Short mmCIF file of C-alpha atoms in Angstrom, two decimals:
data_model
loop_
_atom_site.label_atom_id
_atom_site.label_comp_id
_atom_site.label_asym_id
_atom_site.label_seq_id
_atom_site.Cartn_x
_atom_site.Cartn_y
_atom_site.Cartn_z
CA UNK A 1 7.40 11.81 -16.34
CA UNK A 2 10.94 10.73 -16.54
CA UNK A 3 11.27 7.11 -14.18
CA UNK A 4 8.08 6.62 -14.51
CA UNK A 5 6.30 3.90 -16.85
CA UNK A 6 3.15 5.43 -17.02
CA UNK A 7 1.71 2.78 -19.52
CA UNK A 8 2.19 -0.37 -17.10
CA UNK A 9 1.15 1.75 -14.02
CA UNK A 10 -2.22 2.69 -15.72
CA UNK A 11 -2.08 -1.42 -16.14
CA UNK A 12 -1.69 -2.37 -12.73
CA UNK A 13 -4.13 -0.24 -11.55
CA UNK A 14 -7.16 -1.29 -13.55
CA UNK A 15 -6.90 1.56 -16.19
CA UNK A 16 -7.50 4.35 -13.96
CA UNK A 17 -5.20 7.51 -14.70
CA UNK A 18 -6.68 9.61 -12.06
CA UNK A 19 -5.20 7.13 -9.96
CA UNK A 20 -2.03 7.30 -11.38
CA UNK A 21 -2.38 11.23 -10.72
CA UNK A 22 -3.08 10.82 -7.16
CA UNK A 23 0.01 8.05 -6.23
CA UNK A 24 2.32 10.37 -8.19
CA UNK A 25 1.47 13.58 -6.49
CA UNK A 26 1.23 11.77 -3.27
CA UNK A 27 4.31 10.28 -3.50
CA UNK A 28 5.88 13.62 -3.89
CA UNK A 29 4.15 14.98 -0.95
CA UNK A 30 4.82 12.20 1.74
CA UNK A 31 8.23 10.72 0.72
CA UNK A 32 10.28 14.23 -0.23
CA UNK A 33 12.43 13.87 2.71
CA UNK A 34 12.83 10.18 2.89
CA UNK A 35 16.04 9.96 1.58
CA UNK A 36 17.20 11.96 4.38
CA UNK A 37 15.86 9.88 6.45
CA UNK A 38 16.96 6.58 5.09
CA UNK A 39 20.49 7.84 5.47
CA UNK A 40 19.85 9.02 9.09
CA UNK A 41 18.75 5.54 10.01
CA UNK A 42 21.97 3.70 8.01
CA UNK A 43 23.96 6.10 10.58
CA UNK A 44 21.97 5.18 13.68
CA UNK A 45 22.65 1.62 12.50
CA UNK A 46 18.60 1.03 12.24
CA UNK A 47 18.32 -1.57 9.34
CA UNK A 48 15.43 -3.09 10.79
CA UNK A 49 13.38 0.26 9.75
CA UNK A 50 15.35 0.87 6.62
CA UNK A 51 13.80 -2.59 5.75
CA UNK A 52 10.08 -2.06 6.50
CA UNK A 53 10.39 1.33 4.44
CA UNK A 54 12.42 -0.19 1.53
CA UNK A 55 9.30 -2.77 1.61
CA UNK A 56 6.62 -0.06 1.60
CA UNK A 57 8.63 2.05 -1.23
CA UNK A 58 8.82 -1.35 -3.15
CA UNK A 59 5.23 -1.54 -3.18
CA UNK A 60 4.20 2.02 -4.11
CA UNK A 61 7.03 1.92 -7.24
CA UNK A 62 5.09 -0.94 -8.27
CA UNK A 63 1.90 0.48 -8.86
CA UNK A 64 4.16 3.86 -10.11
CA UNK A 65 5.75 1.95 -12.82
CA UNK A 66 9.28 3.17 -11.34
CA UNK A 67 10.97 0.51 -12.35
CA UNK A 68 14.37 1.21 -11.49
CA UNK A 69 12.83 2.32 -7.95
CA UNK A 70 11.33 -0.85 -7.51
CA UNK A 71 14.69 -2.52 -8.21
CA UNK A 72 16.74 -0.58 -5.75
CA UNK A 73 13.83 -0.98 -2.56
CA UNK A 74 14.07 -4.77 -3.66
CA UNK A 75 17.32 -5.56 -4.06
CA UNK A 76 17.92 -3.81 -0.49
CA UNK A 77 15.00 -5.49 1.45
CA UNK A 78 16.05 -8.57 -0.31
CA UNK A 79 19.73 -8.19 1.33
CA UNK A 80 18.60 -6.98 4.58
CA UNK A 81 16.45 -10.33 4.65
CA UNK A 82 19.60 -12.44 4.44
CA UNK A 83 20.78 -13.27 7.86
CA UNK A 84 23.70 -16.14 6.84
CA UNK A 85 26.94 -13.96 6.43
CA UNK A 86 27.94 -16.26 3.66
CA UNK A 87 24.83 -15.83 1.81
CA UNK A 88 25.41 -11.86 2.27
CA UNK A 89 28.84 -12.13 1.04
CA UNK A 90 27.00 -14.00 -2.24
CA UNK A 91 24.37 -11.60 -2.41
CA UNK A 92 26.72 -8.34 -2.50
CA UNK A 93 29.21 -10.33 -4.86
CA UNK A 94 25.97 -11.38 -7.42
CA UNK A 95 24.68 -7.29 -7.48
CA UNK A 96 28.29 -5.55 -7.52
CA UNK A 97 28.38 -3.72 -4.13
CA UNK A 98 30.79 -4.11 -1.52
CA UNK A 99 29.03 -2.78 1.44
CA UNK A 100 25.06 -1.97 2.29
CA UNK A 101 25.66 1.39 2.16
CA UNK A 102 25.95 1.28 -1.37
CA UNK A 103 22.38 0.04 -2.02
CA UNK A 104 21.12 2.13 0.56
CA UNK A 105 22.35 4.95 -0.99
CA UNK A 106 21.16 3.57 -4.68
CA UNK A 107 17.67 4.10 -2.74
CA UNK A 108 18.09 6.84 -1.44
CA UNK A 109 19.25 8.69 -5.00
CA UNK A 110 16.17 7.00 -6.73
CA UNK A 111 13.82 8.28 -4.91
CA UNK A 112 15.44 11.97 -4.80
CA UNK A 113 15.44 11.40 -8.62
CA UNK A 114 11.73 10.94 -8.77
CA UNK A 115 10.91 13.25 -6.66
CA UNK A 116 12.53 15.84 -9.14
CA UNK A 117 11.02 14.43 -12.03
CA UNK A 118 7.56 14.64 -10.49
CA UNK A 119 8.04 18.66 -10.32
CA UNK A 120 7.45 18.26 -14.42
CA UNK A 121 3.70 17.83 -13.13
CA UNK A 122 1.63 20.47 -13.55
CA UNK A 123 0.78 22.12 -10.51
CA UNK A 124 -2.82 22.10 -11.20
CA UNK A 125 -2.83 18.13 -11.47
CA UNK A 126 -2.02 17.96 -7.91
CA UNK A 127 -5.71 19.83 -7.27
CA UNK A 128 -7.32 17.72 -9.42
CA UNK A 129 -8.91 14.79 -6.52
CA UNK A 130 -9.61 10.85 -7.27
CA UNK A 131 -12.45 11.88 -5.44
CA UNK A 132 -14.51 13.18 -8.20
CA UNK A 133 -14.22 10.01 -10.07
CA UNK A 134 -13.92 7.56 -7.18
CA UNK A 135 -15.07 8.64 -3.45
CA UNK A 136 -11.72 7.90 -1.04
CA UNK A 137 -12.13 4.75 1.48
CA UNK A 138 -13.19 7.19 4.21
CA UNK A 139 -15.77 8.91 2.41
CA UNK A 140 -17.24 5.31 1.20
CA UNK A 141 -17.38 4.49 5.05
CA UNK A 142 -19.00 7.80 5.99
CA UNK A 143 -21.33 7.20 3.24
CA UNK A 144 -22.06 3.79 4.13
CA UNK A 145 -23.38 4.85 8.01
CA UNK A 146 -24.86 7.48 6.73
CA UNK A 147 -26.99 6.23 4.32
CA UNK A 148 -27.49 2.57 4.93
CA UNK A 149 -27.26 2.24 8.87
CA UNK A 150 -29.95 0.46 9.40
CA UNK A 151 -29.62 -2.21 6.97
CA UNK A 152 -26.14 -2.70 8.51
CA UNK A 153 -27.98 -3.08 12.00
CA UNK A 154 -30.01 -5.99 10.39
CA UNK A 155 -27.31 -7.58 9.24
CA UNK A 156 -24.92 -7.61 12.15
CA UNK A 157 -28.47 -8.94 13.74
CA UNK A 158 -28.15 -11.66 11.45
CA UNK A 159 -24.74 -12.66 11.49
CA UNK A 160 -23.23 -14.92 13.45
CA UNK A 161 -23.95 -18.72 12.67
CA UNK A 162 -21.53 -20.89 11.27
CA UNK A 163 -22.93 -20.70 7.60
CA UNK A 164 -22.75 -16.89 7.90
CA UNK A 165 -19.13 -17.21 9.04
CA UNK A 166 -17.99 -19.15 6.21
CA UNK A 167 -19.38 -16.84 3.33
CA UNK A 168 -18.00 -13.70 5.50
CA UNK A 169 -14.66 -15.51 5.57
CA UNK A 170 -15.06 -15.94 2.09
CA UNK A 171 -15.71 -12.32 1.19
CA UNK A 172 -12.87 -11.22 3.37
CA UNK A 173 -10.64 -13.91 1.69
CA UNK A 174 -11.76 -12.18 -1.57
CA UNK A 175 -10.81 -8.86 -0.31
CA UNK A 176 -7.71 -9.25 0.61
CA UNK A 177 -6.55 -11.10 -2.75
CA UNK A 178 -7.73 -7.70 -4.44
CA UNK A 179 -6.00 -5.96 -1.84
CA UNK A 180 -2.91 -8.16 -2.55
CA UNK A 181 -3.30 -7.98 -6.55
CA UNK A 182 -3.27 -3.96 -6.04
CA UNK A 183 -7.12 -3.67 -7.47
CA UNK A 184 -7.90 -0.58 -7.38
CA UNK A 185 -11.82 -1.94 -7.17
CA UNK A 186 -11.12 -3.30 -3.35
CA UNK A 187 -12.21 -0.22 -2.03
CA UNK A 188 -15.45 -0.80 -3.46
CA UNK A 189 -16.11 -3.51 -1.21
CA UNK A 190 -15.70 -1.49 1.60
CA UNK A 191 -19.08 -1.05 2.71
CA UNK A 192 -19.48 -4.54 2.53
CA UNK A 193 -16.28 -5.16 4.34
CA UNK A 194 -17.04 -2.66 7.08
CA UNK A 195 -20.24 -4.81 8.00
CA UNK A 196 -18.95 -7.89 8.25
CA UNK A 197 -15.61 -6.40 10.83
CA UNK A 198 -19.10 -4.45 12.72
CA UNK A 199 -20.47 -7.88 13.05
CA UNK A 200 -17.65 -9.77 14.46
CA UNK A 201 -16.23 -7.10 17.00
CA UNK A 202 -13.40 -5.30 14.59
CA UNK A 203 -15.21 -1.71 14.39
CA UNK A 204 -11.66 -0.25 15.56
CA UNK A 205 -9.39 -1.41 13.11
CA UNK A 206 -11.70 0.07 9.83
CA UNK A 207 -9.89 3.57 10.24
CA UNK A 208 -6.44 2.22 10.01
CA UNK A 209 -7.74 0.08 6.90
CA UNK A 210 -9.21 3.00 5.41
CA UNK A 211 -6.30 5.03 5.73
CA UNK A 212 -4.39 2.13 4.17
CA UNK A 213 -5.97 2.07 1.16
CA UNK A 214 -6.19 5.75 0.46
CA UNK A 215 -2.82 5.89 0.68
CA UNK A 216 -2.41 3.24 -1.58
CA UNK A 217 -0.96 1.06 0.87
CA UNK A 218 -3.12 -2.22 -0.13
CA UNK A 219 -0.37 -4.49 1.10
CA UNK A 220 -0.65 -3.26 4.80
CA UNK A 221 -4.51 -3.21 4.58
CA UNK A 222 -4.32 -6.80 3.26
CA UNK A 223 -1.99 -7.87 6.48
CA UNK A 224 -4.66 -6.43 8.45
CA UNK A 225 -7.34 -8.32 7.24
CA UNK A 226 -5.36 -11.54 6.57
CA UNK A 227 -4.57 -11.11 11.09
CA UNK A 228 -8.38 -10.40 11.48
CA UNK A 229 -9.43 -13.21 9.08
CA UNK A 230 -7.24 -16.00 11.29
CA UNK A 231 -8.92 -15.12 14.08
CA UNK A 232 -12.46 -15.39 12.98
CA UNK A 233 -11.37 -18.61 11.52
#
């Protein structure tokens, strides 16, 4: 797939093409009309957004392999992050621009060239689930009460003193540097993760964690935990 270095991303993601699959053809599926979008927000004079999504697009061209993606979300959450007008003045002058629309726009065109290059997948690919080789983080959960409620009962029995605390911290601490690292194998924990959160009074916040890490969004999941984590601590 043209932009798209599928030998790294099958790297970064712990050797796991079907995963590859699945962050391609879901990247096609959610972010079609971003560009669009981007531009609307430039024109509504929302940079504030247009930096939270040039974050979130920086993260899913990482585990893509999109290389020259990754450079264009960077360079413009990078800018945005500047607040000194001198050091935005350097900034422009060091990557060749003359305005923010410029790299807004380099955005913008990089991900409508991926998109295009992602019709080259066959349709059939798109069909094909990461379920059948991995369950998704919601199924694991479903699985998880299903199957082994009332061991989780016992343990959330058992939690609770400080030497507990420490090795849940622990664990959590663990999760969330998988989470951060882009392992694929985080979601594997999730059963134990979801018992520990039961325990401590965080049942609410699993779904949005879930849904985090299907969508491959292990940086937000990890900012969840790391808030949760704090306040155990």
């Amino acid at each position: 797939v043209e932009g798209i270095d599928h030998e790294t991303a099958i790297k970064r993601l712990n050797n796991k093409p079907a995963m590859l699959v699945n962050i391609l053809n879901d990247f096609k599926k959610n972010y079609a009309q971003e560009p669009g979008n981007i531009r609307t927000l430039f024109k509504e004079g929302n940079l504030n957004d247009i930096k939270t999504k040039a974050h979130t697009i920086k993260g899913i061209a990482g585990y893509m392999g999109a290389d020259a993606l990754f450079k264009s979300a960077a360079d413009l959450e990078d800018f945005l992050r500047v607040n000194n007008t001198v050091e935005k003045e350097a900034f422009a002058a060091q990557h060749q621009f003359s305005e923010p629309g410029m790299l807004i726009e380099s955005l913008a065109k990089n991900i409508e060239q991926i998109i295009a290059s992602l019709d080259s997948l066959p349709p059939d690919l798109s069909e094909k689930k990461i379920e059948h080789q991995k369950p998704d983080a919601h199924q694991k959960l479903h699985e998880y009460k299903t199957t082994d409620q009332d061991q989780a009962i016992d343990e959330e029995k058992n939690r609770g003193g400080d030497k507990n605390r420490v090795s849940d911290c622990h664990l959590l601490g663990e999760f969330i540097s998988l989470l951060h690292s882009g392992e694929a194998r985080a979601s594997e924990m999730l059963p134990e993760i979801e018992a520990i959160l039961q325990a401590y009074g965080y049942s609410s916040e699993l779904s949005s964690i879930a849904e985090f890490i299907d969508d491959i969004e292990y940086e937000q999941a990890g900012n969840m935990i790391e808030k949760i984590l704090a306040q155990m601590k």
